Coordinates of C-alpha atoms and ligand atoms in Angstrom, one line a residue:
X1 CA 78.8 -43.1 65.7
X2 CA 79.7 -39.9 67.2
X3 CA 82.1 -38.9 69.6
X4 CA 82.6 -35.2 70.7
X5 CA 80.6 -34.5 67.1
X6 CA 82.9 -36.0 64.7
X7 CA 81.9 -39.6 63.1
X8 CA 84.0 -42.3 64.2
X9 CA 84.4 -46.2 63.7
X10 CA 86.2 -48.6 65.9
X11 CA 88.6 -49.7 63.7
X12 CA 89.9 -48.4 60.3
X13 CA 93.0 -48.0 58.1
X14 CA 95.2 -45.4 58.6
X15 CA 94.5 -42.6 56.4
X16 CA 97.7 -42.3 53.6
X17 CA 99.2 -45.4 54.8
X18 CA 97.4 -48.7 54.3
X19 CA 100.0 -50.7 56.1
X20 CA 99.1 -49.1 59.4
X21 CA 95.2 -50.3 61.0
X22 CA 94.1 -47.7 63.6
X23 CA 91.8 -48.5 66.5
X24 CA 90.2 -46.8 69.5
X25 CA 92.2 -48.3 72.8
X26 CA 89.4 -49.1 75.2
X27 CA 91.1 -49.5 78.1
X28 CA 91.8 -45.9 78.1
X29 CA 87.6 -45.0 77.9
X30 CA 85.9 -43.1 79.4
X31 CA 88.7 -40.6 80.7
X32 CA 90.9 -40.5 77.9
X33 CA 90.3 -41.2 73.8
X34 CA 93.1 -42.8 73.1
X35 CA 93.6 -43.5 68.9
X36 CA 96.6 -46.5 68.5
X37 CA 98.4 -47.6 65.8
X38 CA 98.9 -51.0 64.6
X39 CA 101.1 -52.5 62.0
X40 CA 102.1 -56.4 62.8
X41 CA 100.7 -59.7 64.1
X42 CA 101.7 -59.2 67.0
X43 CA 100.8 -56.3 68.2
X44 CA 97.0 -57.2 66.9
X45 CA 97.1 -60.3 68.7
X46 CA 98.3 -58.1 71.9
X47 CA 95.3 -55.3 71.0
X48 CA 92.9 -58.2 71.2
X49 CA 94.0 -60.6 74.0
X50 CA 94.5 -57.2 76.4
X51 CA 91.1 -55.7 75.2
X52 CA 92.4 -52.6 73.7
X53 CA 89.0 -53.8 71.4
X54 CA 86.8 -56.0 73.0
X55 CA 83.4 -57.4 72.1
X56 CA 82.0 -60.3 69.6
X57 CA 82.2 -57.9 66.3
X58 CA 84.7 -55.7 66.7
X59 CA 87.4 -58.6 67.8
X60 CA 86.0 -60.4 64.7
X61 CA 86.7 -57.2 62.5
X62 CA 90.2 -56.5 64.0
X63 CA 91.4 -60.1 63.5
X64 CA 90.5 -59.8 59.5
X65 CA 92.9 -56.8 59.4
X66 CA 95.2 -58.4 61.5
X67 CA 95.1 -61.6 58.7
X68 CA 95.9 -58.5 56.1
X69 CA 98.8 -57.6 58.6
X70 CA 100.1 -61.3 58.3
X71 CA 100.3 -61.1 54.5
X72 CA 101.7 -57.6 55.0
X73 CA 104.3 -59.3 56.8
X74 CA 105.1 -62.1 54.5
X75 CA 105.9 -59.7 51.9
X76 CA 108.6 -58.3 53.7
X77 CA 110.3 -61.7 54.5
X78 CA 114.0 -61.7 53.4
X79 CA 114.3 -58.1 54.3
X80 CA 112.3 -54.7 53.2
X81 CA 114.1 -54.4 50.1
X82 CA 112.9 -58.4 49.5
X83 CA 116.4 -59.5 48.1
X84 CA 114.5 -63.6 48.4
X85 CA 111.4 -64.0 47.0
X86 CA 109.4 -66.2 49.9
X87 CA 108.0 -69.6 48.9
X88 CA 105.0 -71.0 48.8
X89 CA 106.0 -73.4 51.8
X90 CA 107.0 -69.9 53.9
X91 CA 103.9 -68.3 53.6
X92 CA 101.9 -71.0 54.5
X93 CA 104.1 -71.6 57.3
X94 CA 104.0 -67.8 58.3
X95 CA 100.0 -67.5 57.8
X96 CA 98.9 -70.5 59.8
X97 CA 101.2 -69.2 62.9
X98 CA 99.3 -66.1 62.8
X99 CA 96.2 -67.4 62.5
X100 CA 97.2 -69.6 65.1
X101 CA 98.5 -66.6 66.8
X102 CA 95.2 -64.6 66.7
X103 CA 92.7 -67.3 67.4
X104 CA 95.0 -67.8 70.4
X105 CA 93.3 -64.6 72.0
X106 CA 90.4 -65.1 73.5
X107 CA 88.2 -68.4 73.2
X108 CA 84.2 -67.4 73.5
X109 CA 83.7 -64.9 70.5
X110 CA 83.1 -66.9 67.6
X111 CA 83.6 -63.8 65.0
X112 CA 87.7 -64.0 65.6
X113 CA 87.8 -67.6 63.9
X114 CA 85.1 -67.1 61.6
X115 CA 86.7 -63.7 60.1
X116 CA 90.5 -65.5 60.5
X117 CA 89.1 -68.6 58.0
X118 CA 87.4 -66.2 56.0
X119 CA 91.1 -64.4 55.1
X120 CA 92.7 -67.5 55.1
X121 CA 90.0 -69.1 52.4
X122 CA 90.0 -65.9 50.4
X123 CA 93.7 -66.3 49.6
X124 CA 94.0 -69.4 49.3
X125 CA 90.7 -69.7 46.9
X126 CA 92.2 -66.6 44.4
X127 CA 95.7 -66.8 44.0
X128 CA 97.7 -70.4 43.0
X129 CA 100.9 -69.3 43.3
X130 CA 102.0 -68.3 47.2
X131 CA 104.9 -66.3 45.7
X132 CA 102.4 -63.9 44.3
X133 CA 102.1 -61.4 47.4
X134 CA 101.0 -58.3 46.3
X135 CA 97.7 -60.1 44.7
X136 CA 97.3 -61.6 47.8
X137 CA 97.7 -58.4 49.9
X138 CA 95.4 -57.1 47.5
X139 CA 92.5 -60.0 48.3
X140 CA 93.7 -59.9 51.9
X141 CA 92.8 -56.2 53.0
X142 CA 89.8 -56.5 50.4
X143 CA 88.5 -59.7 52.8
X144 CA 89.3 -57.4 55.8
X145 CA 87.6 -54.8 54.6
X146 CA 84.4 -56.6 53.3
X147 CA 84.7 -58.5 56.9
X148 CA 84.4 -54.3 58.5
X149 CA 81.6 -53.3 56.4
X150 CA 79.5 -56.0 56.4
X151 CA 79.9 -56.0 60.3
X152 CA 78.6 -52.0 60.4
X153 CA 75.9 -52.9 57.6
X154 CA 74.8 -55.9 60.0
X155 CA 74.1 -53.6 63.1
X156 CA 72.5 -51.0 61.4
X157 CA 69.7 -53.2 60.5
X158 CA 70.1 -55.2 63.7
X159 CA 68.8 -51.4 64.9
X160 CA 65.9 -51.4 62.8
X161 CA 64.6 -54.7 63.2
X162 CA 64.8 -53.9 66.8
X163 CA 63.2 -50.5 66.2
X164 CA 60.1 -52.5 65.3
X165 CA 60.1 -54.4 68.8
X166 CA 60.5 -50.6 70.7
X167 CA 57.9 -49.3 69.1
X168 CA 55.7 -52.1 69.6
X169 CA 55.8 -51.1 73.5
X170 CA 56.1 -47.6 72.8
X171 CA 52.4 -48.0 71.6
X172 CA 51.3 -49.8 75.1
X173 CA 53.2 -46.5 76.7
X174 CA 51.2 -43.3 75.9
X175 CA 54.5 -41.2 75.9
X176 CA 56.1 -42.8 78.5
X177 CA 59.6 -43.4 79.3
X178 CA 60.6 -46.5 77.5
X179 CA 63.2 -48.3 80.0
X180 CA 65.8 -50.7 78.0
X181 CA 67.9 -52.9 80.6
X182 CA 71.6 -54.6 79.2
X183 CA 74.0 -56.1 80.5
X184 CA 78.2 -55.1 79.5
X185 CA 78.7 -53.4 76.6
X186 CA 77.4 -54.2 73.1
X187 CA 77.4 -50.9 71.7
X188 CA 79.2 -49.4 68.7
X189 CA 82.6 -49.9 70.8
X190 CA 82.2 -53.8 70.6
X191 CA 81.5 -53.4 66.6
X192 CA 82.4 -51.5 63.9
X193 CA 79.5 -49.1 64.1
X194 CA 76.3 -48.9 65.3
X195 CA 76.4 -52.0 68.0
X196 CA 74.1 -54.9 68.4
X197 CA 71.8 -54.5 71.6
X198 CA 72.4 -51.1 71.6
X199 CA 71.6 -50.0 67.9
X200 CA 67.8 -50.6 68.6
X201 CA 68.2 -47.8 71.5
X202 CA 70.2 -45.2 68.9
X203 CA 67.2 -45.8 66.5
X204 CA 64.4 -45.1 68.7
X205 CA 66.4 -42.1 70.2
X206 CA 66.4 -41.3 66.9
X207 CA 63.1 -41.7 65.7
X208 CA 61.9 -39.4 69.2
X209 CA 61.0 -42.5 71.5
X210 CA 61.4 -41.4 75.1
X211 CA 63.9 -44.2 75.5
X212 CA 66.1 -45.1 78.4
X213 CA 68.6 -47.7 79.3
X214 CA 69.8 -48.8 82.7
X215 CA 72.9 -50.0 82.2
X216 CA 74.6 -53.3 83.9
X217 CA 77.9 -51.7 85.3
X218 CA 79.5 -55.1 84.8
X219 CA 81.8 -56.0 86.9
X220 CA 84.9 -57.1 86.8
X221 CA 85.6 -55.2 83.6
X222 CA 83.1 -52.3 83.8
X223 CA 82.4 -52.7 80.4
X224 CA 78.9 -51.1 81.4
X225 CA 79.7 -47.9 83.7
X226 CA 83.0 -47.8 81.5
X227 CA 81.8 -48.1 77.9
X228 CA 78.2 -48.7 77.3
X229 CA 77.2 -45.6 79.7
X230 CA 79.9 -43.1 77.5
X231 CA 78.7 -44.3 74.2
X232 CA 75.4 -43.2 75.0
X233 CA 76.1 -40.2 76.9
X234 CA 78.1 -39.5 73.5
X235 CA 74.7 -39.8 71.6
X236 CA 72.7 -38.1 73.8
X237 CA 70.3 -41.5 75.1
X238 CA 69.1 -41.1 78.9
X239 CA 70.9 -44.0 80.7
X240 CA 71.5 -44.8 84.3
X241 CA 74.1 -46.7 85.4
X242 CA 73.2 -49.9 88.3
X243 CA 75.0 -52.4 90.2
X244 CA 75.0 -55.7 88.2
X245 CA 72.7 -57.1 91.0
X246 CA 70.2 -54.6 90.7
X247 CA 68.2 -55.9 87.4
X248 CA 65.8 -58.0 89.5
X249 CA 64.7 -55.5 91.6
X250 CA 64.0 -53.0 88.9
X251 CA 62.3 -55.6 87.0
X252 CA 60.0 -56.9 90.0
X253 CA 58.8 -53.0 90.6
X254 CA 57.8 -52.8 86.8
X255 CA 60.6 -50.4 85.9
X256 CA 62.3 -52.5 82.9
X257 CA 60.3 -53.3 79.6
X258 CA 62.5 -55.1 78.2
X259 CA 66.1 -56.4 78.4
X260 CA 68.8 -56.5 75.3
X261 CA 72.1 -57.9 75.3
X262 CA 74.6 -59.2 73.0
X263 CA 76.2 -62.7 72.3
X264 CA 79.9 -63.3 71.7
X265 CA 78.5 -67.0 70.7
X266 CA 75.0 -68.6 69.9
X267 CA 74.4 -72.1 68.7
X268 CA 72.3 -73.2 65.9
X269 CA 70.0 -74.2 68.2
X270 CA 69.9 -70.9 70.4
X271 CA 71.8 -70.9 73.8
X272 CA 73.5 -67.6 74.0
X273 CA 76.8 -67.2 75.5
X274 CA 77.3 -63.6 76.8
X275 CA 78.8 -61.5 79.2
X276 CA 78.6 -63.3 82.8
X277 CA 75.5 -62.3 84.6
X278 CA 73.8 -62.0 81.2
X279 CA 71.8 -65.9 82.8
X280 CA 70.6 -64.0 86.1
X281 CA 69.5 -61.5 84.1
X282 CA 67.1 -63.7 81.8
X283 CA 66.2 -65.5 84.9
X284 CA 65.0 -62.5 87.0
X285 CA 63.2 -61.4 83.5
X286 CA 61.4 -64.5 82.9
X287 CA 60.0 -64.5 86.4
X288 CA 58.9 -60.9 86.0
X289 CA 57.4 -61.4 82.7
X290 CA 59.9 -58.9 81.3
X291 CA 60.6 -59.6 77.2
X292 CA 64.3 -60.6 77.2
X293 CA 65.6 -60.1 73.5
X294 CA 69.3 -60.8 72.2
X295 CA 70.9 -59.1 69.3
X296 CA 73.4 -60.6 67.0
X297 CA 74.7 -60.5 63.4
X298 CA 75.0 -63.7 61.6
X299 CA 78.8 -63.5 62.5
X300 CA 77.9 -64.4 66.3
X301 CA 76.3 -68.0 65.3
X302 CA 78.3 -71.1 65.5
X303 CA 76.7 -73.2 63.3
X304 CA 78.4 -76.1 64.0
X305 CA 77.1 -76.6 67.9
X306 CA 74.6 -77.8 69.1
X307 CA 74.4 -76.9 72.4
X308 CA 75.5 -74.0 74.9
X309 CA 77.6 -76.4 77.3
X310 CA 80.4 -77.1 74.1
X311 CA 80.6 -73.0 74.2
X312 CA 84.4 -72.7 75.5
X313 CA 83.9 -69.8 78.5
X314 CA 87.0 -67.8 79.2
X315 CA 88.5 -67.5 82.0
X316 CA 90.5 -64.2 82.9
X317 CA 93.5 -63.5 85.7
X318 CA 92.2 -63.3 89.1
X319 CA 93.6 -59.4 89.4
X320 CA 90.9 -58.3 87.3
X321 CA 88.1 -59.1 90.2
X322 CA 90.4 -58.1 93.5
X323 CA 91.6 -54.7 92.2
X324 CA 89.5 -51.7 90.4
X325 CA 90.8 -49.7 88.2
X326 CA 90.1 -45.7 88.4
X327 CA 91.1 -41.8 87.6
X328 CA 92.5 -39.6 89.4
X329 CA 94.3 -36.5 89.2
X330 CA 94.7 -37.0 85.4
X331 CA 95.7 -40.5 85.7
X332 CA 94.7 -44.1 85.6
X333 CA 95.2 -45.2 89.5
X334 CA 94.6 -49.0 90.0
X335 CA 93.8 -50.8 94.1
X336 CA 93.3 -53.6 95.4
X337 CA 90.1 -54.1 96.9
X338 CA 90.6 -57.8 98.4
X339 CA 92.5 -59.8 100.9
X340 CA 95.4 -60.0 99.2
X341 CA 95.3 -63.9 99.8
X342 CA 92.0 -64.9 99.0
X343 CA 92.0 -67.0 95.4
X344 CA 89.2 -65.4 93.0
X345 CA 87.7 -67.1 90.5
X346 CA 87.1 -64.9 87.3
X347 CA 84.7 -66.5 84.4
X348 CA 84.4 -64.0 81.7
X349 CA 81.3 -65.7 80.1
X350 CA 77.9 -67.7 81.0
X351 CA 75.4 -69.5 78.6
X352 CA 71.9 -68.4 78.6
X353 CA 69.7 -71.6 77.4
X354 CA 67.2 -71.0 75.1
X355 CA 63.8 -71.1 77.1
X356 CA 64.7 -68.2 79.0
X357 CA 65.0 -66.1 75.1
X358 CA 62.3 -64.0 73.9
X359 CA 63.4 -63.8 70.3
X360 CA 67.1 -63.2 68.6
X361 CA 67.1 -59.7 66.7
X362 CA 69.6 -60.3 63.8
X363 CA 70.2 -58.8 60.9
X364 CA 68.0 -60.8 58.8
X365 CA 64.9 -60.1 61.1
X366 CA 63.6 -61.1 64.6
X367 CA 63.0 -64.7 65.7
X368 CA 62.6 -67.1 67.9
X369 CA 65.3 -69.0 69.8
X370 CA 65.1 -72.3 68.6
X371 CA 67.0 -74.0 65.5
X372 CA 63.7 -74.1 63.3
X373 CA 63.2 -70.3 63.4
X374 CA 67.0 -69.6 63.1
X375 CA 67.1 -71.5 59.7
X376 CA 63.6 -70.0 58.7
X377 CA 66.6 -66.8 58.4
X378 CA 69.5 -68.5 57.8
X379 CA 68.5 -71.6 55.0
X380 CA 71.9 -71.2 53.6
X381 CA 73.6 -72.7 57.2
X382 CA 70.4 -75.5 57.0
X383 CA 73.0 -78.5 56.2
Ligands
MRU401 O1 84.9 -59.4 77.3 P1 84.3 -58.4 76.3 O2 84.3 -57.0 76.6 O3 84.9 -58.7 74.9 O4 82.8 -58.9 76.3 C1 82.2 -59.3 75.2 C2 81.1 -58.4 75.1 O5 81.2 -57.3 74.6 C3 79.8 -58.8 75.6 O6 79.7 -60.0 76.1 C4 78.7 -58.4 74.7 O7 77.5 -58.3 75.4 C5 78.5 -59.2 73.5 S1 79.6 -59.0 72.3 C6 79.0 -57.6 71.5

């Protein structure tokens, strides 16, 4: 997507030195474009757990490189000029801790230990010797890579499938605004490219649909009034920005068509754990008759559970709800805006159950949330 005119991704390898991955700091958006560098474990892990890069795919995407950073790193055991050869019992050893290390971060996206396995199985299906590094570098940013693409290929037809549903209310419109309610952000900052809820907006704006998007500010995080309202002010979409309470209201007064979020998990069987607030939402929609649609790529799906109340729900420091976080005079300024003794309770996450879902727009096509329809999409997760 664009920013300022010039095509970026979220995450990508630093251009004349592929030891280096570079990602957009989020925490830094929408006053400041911040670009970081990234070259160990560590420092990944830290990028991820602090949300420097937030949301299902992108986390997903920046874990793979940061399993490419781990076998970066194994090379260079016994010094840079690798006087000891490491052995096969070493690099195990050193992969597992930072896989360990990454999947550590955060617990509710499912895309950070689906991509982590998917390095870790990559090397250890190519190569039989563990001494042979470079190969295994070689497979490792490959894996990454393929992991980045495929996320960025994913979305962008995640936007046309959802094109389809637009248009289909576009028709009952005559030329009128189109209004698009979601909740957070699952734009292109919380992927690679193009987003998830959000890349069915871009392609209508696209295509000329009068589109518009009131956007959840999302509290505590304001990943809404933060994120989700620059990315589209970036592309140009008409979006407003509302308190997170103010869905219902807008939806009871006939001013929301339809609602689209994301998922950072979804079980086989189609409970949706998103964003919390993301339940009110689908509640206040359901009573209003308001179509309440969520986007996903395949990546998002836990296929092994069965039900939304096994979806681990994160739980963040109790700062982040009694202090905001603002600019000023060039700067980020941060208050409190609690009693500095009341406790606070800060759930990142809630699980949507599947009655309350419209449909799932993934990258396979639209359907319905229940574990029939999802396999009629996906027959190769069937057993
Ligand atoms: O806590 P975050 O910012 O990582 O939140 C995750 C999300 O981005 C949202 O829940 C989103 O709606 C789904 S993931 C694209």
């Amino acid at each position: 997507m664009k920013v300022g005119g010039e095509h970026f991704r979220t995450i990508w390898l630093k251009p004349g030195n592929e030891r280096v991955v570079q990602l957009i700091d989020q925490r830094f958006l929408p006053h400041r474009f911040v670009i970081e560098d990234v070259s160990t474990v560590t420092q990944m892990a830290t990028a991820i757990r602090d949300m420097h890069v937030r949301g299902a795919g992108l986390i997903g995407a920046s874990a793979g490189y940061g399993m490419y950073l781990a076998v970066l790193e194994a090379g260079q055991t016994g010094g840079p000029s690798r006087t000891r050869r490491i052995s096969a019992e070493e690099f195990d050893t050193h992969l597992a801790n930072a896989a360990a290390q990454l999947k550590a971060t955060r617990p509710t996206a499912v895309n950070l230990s689906w991509a982590v396995e998917r390095v870790l199985n990559a090397i250890a299906g190519e190569t039989p010797a563990a001494t042979e590094i470079q190969k295994k570098v070689e497979i490792a940013l490959r894996t990454a890579t393929a992991i980045a693409e495929q996320d960025a290929e994913h979305c962008r037809m995640i936007g046309q499938h959802g094109l389809n549903l637009i248009e289909q209310i576009a028709r009952t419109k005559n030329g009128k605004q189109i209004n698009v309610l979601t909740h957070c952000n699952a734009g292109w900052l919380a992927f690679v490219d193009y987003g998830s809820a959000l890349a069915p907006v871009y392609a209508a704006h696209d295509r000329g649909l009068p589109v518009h998007v009131w956007v959840d500010e999302t509290r505590p995080r304001s990943q809404g009034s933060k994120l989700t309202a620059w990315e589209l002010g970036q592309h140009g979409v008409p979006h407003t920005i509302i308190a997170d309470s103010a869905g219902g209201h807008l939806m009871q007064r006939g001013e929301v068509d339809l609602v689209i979020v994301g998922s950072d998990r979804t079980t086989r069987t189609g409970d949706v754990a998103n964003k919390i607030g993301t339940y009110l939402k689908a509640l206040a929609a359901q009573d209003n008759g308001v179509p309440f649609y969520v986007a996903l790529p395949s990546s998002s799906f836990d296929w092994t559970m069965r039900d939304g109340s096994e979806i681990p729900i994160e739980e963040r420091g109790a700062e982040e709800l009694k202090h905001a976080e603002g600019w000023r005079d060039g700067e980020t300024v941060e208050v409190r805006i609690a009693p500095e003794d009341s406790p606070a309770a800060n759930y990142g996450f809630d699980v949507t159950p599947r009655r309350l879902v419209t449909g799932l727009i993934t990258e396979r096509g639209v359907c319905k949330a229940d574990e029939k329809s999802i396999l009629e999409l996906f027959a190769d997760h069937a057993s």
